[in-house]
Amino acid sequence: MIIKSFDMSVDYAGLSSNQPNETAKLTSYILEPELVSKTLWNKRPAVIVCAGGGYRSRSSREAETIVLKYCAAGFHGFLLDYSIEPTGWPAPTCELSKAVKTVRAIADEYFIDPDKIFVCGFSAGGHLAASLGVYWDLPMIQKGSEATGEENKPNGLILCYPVIIEDDGKTHDGTKQRFTEGKPEKLEYFGLDKHVTSNTPKSFIWHTFEDSSVPVYSSMRFASALLEHGVEYELHIYPKGKHGLSLGNKLTGCEEKHFVPGVTGWMELSINWINSQL
């Protein structure tokens, strides 16, 4: 496996009044080209993972273990350490845009299928993934990541109990505050269901009915918007489980509430969904 870091810094001076505390980076977990080239499946999908954390932190429970699960399925994996507070919109989305562009640019070198680049995000990381899904062609995002055309467009989104909507009365105020940097004029970009278009990528979404931190109708509203615009999606709603389950097992759980056998199948379902994409 090739583990390598790529600098995902963008021109923050043109995007944010707050400079990041650390350099945004993309870490690759690329299957050895020599091994990949000898298989019948020469070029493989890539999955870029964005952990959650309310734009305040990035959860280790939703990071490398998730990437390695996708690698075990035969995909190339990437982990994005995107900017968190005090740097907010649109810098993290520009970094993810640059990450998709970067993975597509190295596709030939590392046996990556440039038409199968997926972004997977959890909670606020799901908000980030979905934000690129709806804003990839927004001029400020393309300019901020120096992208042109569709080189920064994901081929699909994998959204795990994502933060989506702004007007539910339950979304953490802190998440909104960190996203907007406290600037009211940025709030219009937070509610992603309102910005879905026919150009939004296909999506795989899962949530739990019991989630009280990010209500299940967050995902349902996004799915409804996709349906309205004729965008294909797969939605799974599990009855049991609190917020932040990750894999739902002992690999990613640190408390009993994180062990929910009923949701553990989502990973295999997402792998099957990726494999089903033409």
Short mmCIF file of C-alpha atoms in Angstrom, two decimals:
data_model
loop_
_atom_site.label_atom_id
_atom_site.label_comp_id
_atom_site.label_asym_id
_atom_site.label_seq_id
_atom_site.Cartn_x
_atom_site.Cartn_y
_atom_site.Cartn_z
CA MET A 1 0.00 0.00 0.00
CA ILE A 2 1.25 3.47 -0.90
CA ILE A 3 0.71 5.97 1.92
CA LYS A 4 1.44 9.50 0.80
CA SER A 5 0.30 12.98 1.82
CA PHE A 6 -0.82 15.73 -0.54
CA ASP A 7 -1.08 19.39 0.47
CA MET A 8 -4.70 20.52 0.09
CA SER A 9 -4.14 24.15 1.07
CA VAL A 10 -6.05 26.74 -0.92
CA ASP A 11 -5.87 30.53 -1.09
CA TYR A 12 -7.44 31.19 2.30
CA ALA A 13 -6.87 34.93 1.97
CA GLY A 14 -9.45 34.97 -0.78
CA LEU A 15 -11.91 32.77 1.10
CA SER A 16 -11.79 33.42 4.81
CA SER A 17 -10.80 36.09 7.29
CA ASN A 18 -9.60 33.31 9.60
CA GLN A 19 -6.45 31.42 8.71
CA PRO A 20 -6.40 27.65 9.47
CA ASN A 21 -4.55 26.33 12.51
CA GLU A 22 -3.04 23.51 10.46
CA THR A 23 -2.38 22.56 6.86
CA ALA A 24 -5.19 20.74 5.11
CA LYS A 25 -3.90 17.45 3.73
CA LEU A 26 -5.03 14.41 1.80
CA THR A 27 -3.51 11.09 2.84
CA SER A 28 -3.58 8.28 0.28
CA TYR A 29 -3.98 4.56 0.96
CA ILE A 30 -3.34 3.35 -2.57
CA LEU A 31 -3.20 -0.34 -3.44
CA GLU A 32 0.15 -1.24 -4.99
CA PRO A 33 -0.01 -0.56 -8.76
CA GLU A 34 1.92 -3.76 -9.49
CA LEU A 35 -0.76 -5.83 -7.79
CA VAL A 36 -3.68 -3.90 -9.23
CA SER A 37 -2.37 -4.12 -12.80
CA LYS A 38 -2.31 -7.92 -12.62
CA THR A 39 -6.00 -8.19 -11.79
CA LEU A 40 -8.92 -8.26 -14.20
CA TRP A 41 -10.05 -5.00 -12.63
CA ASN A 42 -7.17 -2.78 -13.66
CA LYS A 43 -8.58 0.56 -12.60
CA ARG A 44 -10.35 0.79 -9.30
CA PRO A 45 -12.74 3.22 -7.61
CA ALA A 46 -11.42 5.71 -5.08
CA VAL A 47 -13.15 6.82 -1.88
CA ILE A 48 -12.26 10.08 -0.11
CA VAL A 49 -13.33 10.01 3.55
CA CYS A 50 -14.27 13.07 5.62
CA ALA A 51 -14.70 12.43 9.36
CA GLY A 52 -17.28 14.30 11.40
CA GLY A 53 -16.83 16.60 14.37
CA GLY A 54 -19.08 19.64 13.96
CA TYR A 55 -16.37 21.59 12.09
CA ARG A 56 -14.67 21.77 15.52
CA SER A 57 -12.64 18.55 15.29
CA ARG A 58 -12.30 15.43 13.13
CA SER A 59 -13.33 12.18 14.77
CA SER A 60 -10.70 9.43 14.68
CA ARG A 61 -13.57 6.91 14.87
CA GLU A 62 -14.70 7.98 11.36
CA ALA A 63 -11.31 8.21 9.72
CA GLU A 64 -8.57 5.69 8.94
CA THR A 65 -10.60 2.59 9.87
CA ILE A 66 -13.24 3.59 7.33
CA VAL A 67 -10.60 4.17 4.65
CA LEU A 68 -9.05 0.75 5.30
CA LYS A 69 -12.47 -0.92 5.07
CA TYR A 70 -12.85 0.46 1.56
CA CYS A 71 -9.29 -0.58 0.72
CA ALA A 72 -10.14 -4.12 1.87
CA ALA A 73 -13.01 -4.07 -0.64
CA GLY A 74 -10.51 -3.39 -3.42
CA PHE A 75 -10.85 0.39 -3.63
CA HIS A 76 -8.16 3.03 -3.31
CA GLY A 77 -8.72 5.08 -0.16
CA PHE A 78 -8.03 8.67 0.83
CA LEU A 79 -8.50 10.58 4.09
CA LEU A 80 -9.00 14.34 4.00
CA ASP A 81 -7.92 16.41 6.99
CA TYR A 82 -9.97 19.47 6.10
CA SER A 83 -9.92 22.83 7.86
CA ILE A 84 -11.95 23.21 11.02
CA GLU A 85 -12.52 26.22 13.28
CA PRO A 86 -11.65 29.03 13.05
CA THR A 87 -11.74 28.56 9.26
CA GLY A 88 -15.23 28.07 7.84
CA TRP A 89 -17.15 28.24 4.57
CA PRO A 90 -16.09 27.96 1.81
CA ALA A 91 -12.53 26.84 2.65
CA PRO A 92 -13.27 23.20 3.65
CA THR A 93 -15.40 22.70 0.53
CA CYS A 94 -12.62 24.15 -1.63
CA GLU A 95 -10.18 21.72 0.01
CA LEU A 96 -12.46 18.78 -0.76
CA SER A 97 -12.89 20.10 -4.29
CA LYS A 98 -9.10 20.18 -4.63
CA ALA A 99 -8.92 16.64 -3.22
CA VAL A 100 -11.29 15.25 -5.89
CA LYS A 101 -9.36 17.15 -8.55
CA THR A 102 -6.07 15.74 -7.21
CA VAL A 103 -7.27 12.14 -7.14
CA ARG A 104 -8.57 12.46 -10.69
CA ALA A 105 -5.23 13.98 -11.79
CA ILE A 106 -3.22 11.00 -10.48
CA ALA A 107 -5.67 8.42 -11.81
CA ASP A 108 -3.46 7.08 -14.61
CA GLU A 109 -0.40 6.84 -12.40
CA TYR A 110 -2.11 4.87 -9.63
CA PHE A 111 -4.67 2.79 -11.54
CA ILE A 112 -7.66 4.82 -10.32
CA ASP A 113 -10.87 4.89 -12.33
CA PRO A 114 -11.39 8.65 -12.91
CA ASP A 115 -15.10 8.02 -13.40
CA LYS A 116 -15.50 6.35 -10.00
CA ILE A 117 -14.33 8.87 -7.42
CA PHE A 118 -16.61 8.93 -4.38
CA VAL A 119 -16.74 11.16 -1.32
CA CYS A 120 -17.81 9.63 2.01
CA GLY A 121 -18.65 11.84 4.99
CA PHE A 122 -19.98 11.43 8.53
CA SER A 123 -22.17 13.97 10.34
CA ALA A 124 -20.48 17.35 9.69
CA GLY A 125 -18.15 15.47 7.33
CA GLY A 126 -21.34 14.38 5.58
CA HIS A 127 -22.34 18.02 5.38
CA LEU A 128 -18.95 18.74 3.80
CA ALA A 129 -19.32 15.88 1.30
CA ALA A 130 -22.84 16.99 0.39
CA SER A 131 -21.71 20.62 0.12
CA LEU A 132 -19.29 19.65 -2.64
CA GLY A 133 -22.10 17.62 -4.20
CA VAL A 134 -24.33 20.67 -4.52
CA TYR A 135 -21.67 23.38 -4.91
CA TRP A 136 -18.95 21.72 -7.04
CA ASP A 137 -19.80 24.00 -10.00
CA LEU A 138 -20.19 27.16 -7.91
CA PRO A 139 -17.70 29.75 -9.22
CA MET A 140 -16.22 30.46 -5.77
CA ILE A 141 -15.56 26.74 -5.21
CA GLN A 142 -13.97 26.22 -8.61
CA LYS A 143 -11.89 29.37 -8.26
CA GLY A 144 -10.85 28.50 -4.70
CA SER A 145 -9.63 25.05 -5.73
CA GLU A 146 -8.42 26.08 -9.20
CA ALA A 147 -10.76 23.54 -10.75
CA THR A 148 -12.32 23.73 -14.19
CA GLY A 149 -15.13 21.83 -15.84
CA GLU A 150 -16.10 18.68 -13.95
CA GLU A 151 -12.63 17.71 -12.71
CA ASN A 152 -13.73 18.40 -9.10
CA LYS A 153 -17.14 16.71 -9.33
CA PRO A 154 -17.51 13.50 -7.32
CA ASN A 155 -19.12 10.58 -9.14
CA GLY A 156 -21.10 9.78 -6.03
CA LEU A 157 -21.71 10.73 -2.40
CA ILE A 158 -21.81 8.41 0.61
CA LEU A 159 -23.54 10.32 3.39
CA CYS A 160 -23.55 8.84 6.88
CA TYR A 161 -26.04 10.51 9.28
CA PRO A 162 -25.21 13.82 7.58
CA VAL A 163 -25.97 17.32 8.79
CA ILE A 164 -28.01 18.79 5.92
CA ILE A 165 -30.73 21.23 6.86
CA GLU A 166 -30.58 24.63 8.53
CA ASP A 167 -34.16 25.15 9.69
CA ASP A 168 -34.80 22.10 11.89
CA GLY A 169 -34.30 23.84 15.23
CA LYS A 170 -32.07 20.98 16.42
CA THR A 171 -28.89 21.22 14.38
CA HIS A 172 -26.10 22.18 16.74
CA ASP A 173 -25.75 25.95 16.84
CA GLY A 174 -22.02 25.43 17.20
CA THR A 175 -21.85 23.63 13.85
CA LYS A 176 -23.59 26.52 12.13
CA GLN A 177 -21.47 29.06 13.98
CA ARG A 178 -18.22 27.38 12.93
CA PHE A 179 -19.42 26.89 9.35
CA THR A 180 -20.37 30.56 8.97
CA GLU A 181 -17.49 31.97 11.06
CA GLY A 182 -20.25 33.91 12.80
CA LYS A 183 -21.13 35.78 9.61
CA PRO A 184 -24.91 35.76 8.91
CA GLU A 185 -24.38 36.24 5.16
CA LYS A 186 -22.82 32.76 4.96
CA LEU A 187 -25.81 31.01 6.52
CA GLU A 188 -27.60 30.72 3.17
CA TYR A 189 -25.03 28.10 2.13
CA PHE A 190 -25.61 25.86 5.17
CA GLY A 191 -28.97 24.29 4.27
CA LEU A 192 -27.88 21.95 1.48
CA ASP A 193 -31.28 20.46 0.60
CA LYS A 194 -32.23 23.86 -0.82
CA HIS A 195 -29.34 23.79 -3.30
CA VAL A 196 -29.73 20.34 -4.87
CA THR A 197 -29.92 20.39 -8.67
CA SER A 198 -29.93 17.81 -11.45
CA ASN A 199 -26.11 18.16 -11.42
CA THR A 200 -25.83 16.83 -7.87
CA PRO A 201 -24.10 13.39 -7.87
CA LYS A 202 -25.87 10.13 -7.13
CA SER A 203 -25.98 9.43 -3.41
CA PHE A 204 -25.95 6.61 -0.88
CA ILE A 205 -27.41 7.80 2.42
CA TRP A 206 -27.96 6.16 5.79
CA HIS A 207 -29.30 7.40 9.11
CA THR A 208 -31.02 6.07 12.24
CA PHE A 209 -34.52 6.84 13.44
CA GLU A 210 -33.28 7.33 17.01
CA ASP A 211 -30.69 9.97 16.12
CA SER A 212 -31.58 13.00 18.27
CA SER A 213 -28.45 15.03 17.48
CA VAL A 214 -29.01 15.16 13.72
CA PRO A 215 -32.65 14.20 13.11
CA VAL A 216 -33.37 11.55 10.51
CA TYR A 217 -35.43 13.95 8.42
CA SER A 218 -32.15 15.70 7.60
CA SER A 219 -31.32 12.79 5.30
CA MET A 220 -34.92 12.43 4.21
CA ARG A 221 -35.07 16.06 3.09
CA PHE A 222 -31.88 15.62 1.05
CA ALA A 223 -33.26 12.44 -0.51
CA SER A 224 -36.52 14.22 -1.30
CA ALA A 225 -34.60 17.02 -3.02
CA LEU A 226 -32.64 14.47 -5.06
CA LEU A 227 -35.91 12.80 -6.09
CA GLU A 228 -37.41 16.14 -7.08
CA HIS A 229 -34.46 16.78 -9.41
CA GLY A 230 -34.29 13.28 -10.86
CA VAL A 231 -31.03 12.27 -9.14
CA GLU A 232 -30.68 8.58 -8.26
CA TYR A 233 -30.14 7.70 -4.60
CA GLU A 234 -30.20 4.80 -2.14
CA LEU A 235 -31.50 5.57 1.35
CA HIS A 236 -31.34 3.33 4.43
CA ILE A 237 -33.01 4.25 7.73
CA TYR A 238 -32.25 1.98 10.65
CA PRO A 239 -34.63 1.97 13.65
CA LYS A 240 -32.04 1.84 16.45
CA GLY A 241 -28.87 3.75 17.16
CA LYS A 242 -27.69 7.11 18.48
CA HIS A 243 -25.65 9.66 16.54
CA GLY A 244 -22.03 9.00 15.59
CA LEU A 245 -22.13 5.23 15.17
CA SER A 246 -19.42 4.98 12.49
CA LEU A 247 -19.25 1.23 11.70
CA GLY A 248 -21.48 0.39 14.67
CA ASN A 249 -19.06 -2.23 15.99
CA LYS A 250 -16.03 -2.58 18.28
CA LEU A 251 -13.62 -1.46 15.56
CA THR A 252 -14.90 2.10 15.84
CA GLY A 253 -16.83 2.10 19.11
CA CYS A 254 -15.52 3.43 22.40
CA GLU A 255 -18.78 3.23 24.35
CA GLU A 256 -21.60 0.70 24.52
CA LYS A 257 -23.90 3.09 22.68
CA HIS A 258 -21.66 2.77 19.62
CA PHE A 259 -22.27 -0.99 19.34
CA VAL A 260 -25.44 -1.42 17.27
CA PRO A 261 -25.36 -4.67 15.26
CA GLY A 262 -28.39 -3.63 13.26
CA VAL A 263 -26.51 -0.88 11.40
CA THR A 264 -23.22 -2.65 10.67
CA GLY A 265 -24.43 -3.74 7.23
CA TRP A 266 -24.27 -0.20 5.86
CA MET A 267 -20.62 -0.58 4.87
CA GLU A 268 -21.23 -3.66 2.73
CA LEU A 269 -24.28 -1.98 1.20
CA SER A 270 -22.20 1.07 0.27
CA ILE A 271 -19.53 -1.15 -1.26
CA ASN A 272 -22.18 -2.90 -3.33
CA TRP A 273 -23.57 0.48 -4.35
CA ILE A 274 -20.16 1.64 -5.55
CA ASN A 275 -19.69 -1.59 -7.48
CA SER A 276 -23.08 -1.14 -9.12
CA GLN A 277 -22.19 2.24 -10.62
CA LEU A 278 -21.48 2.06 -14.34
#
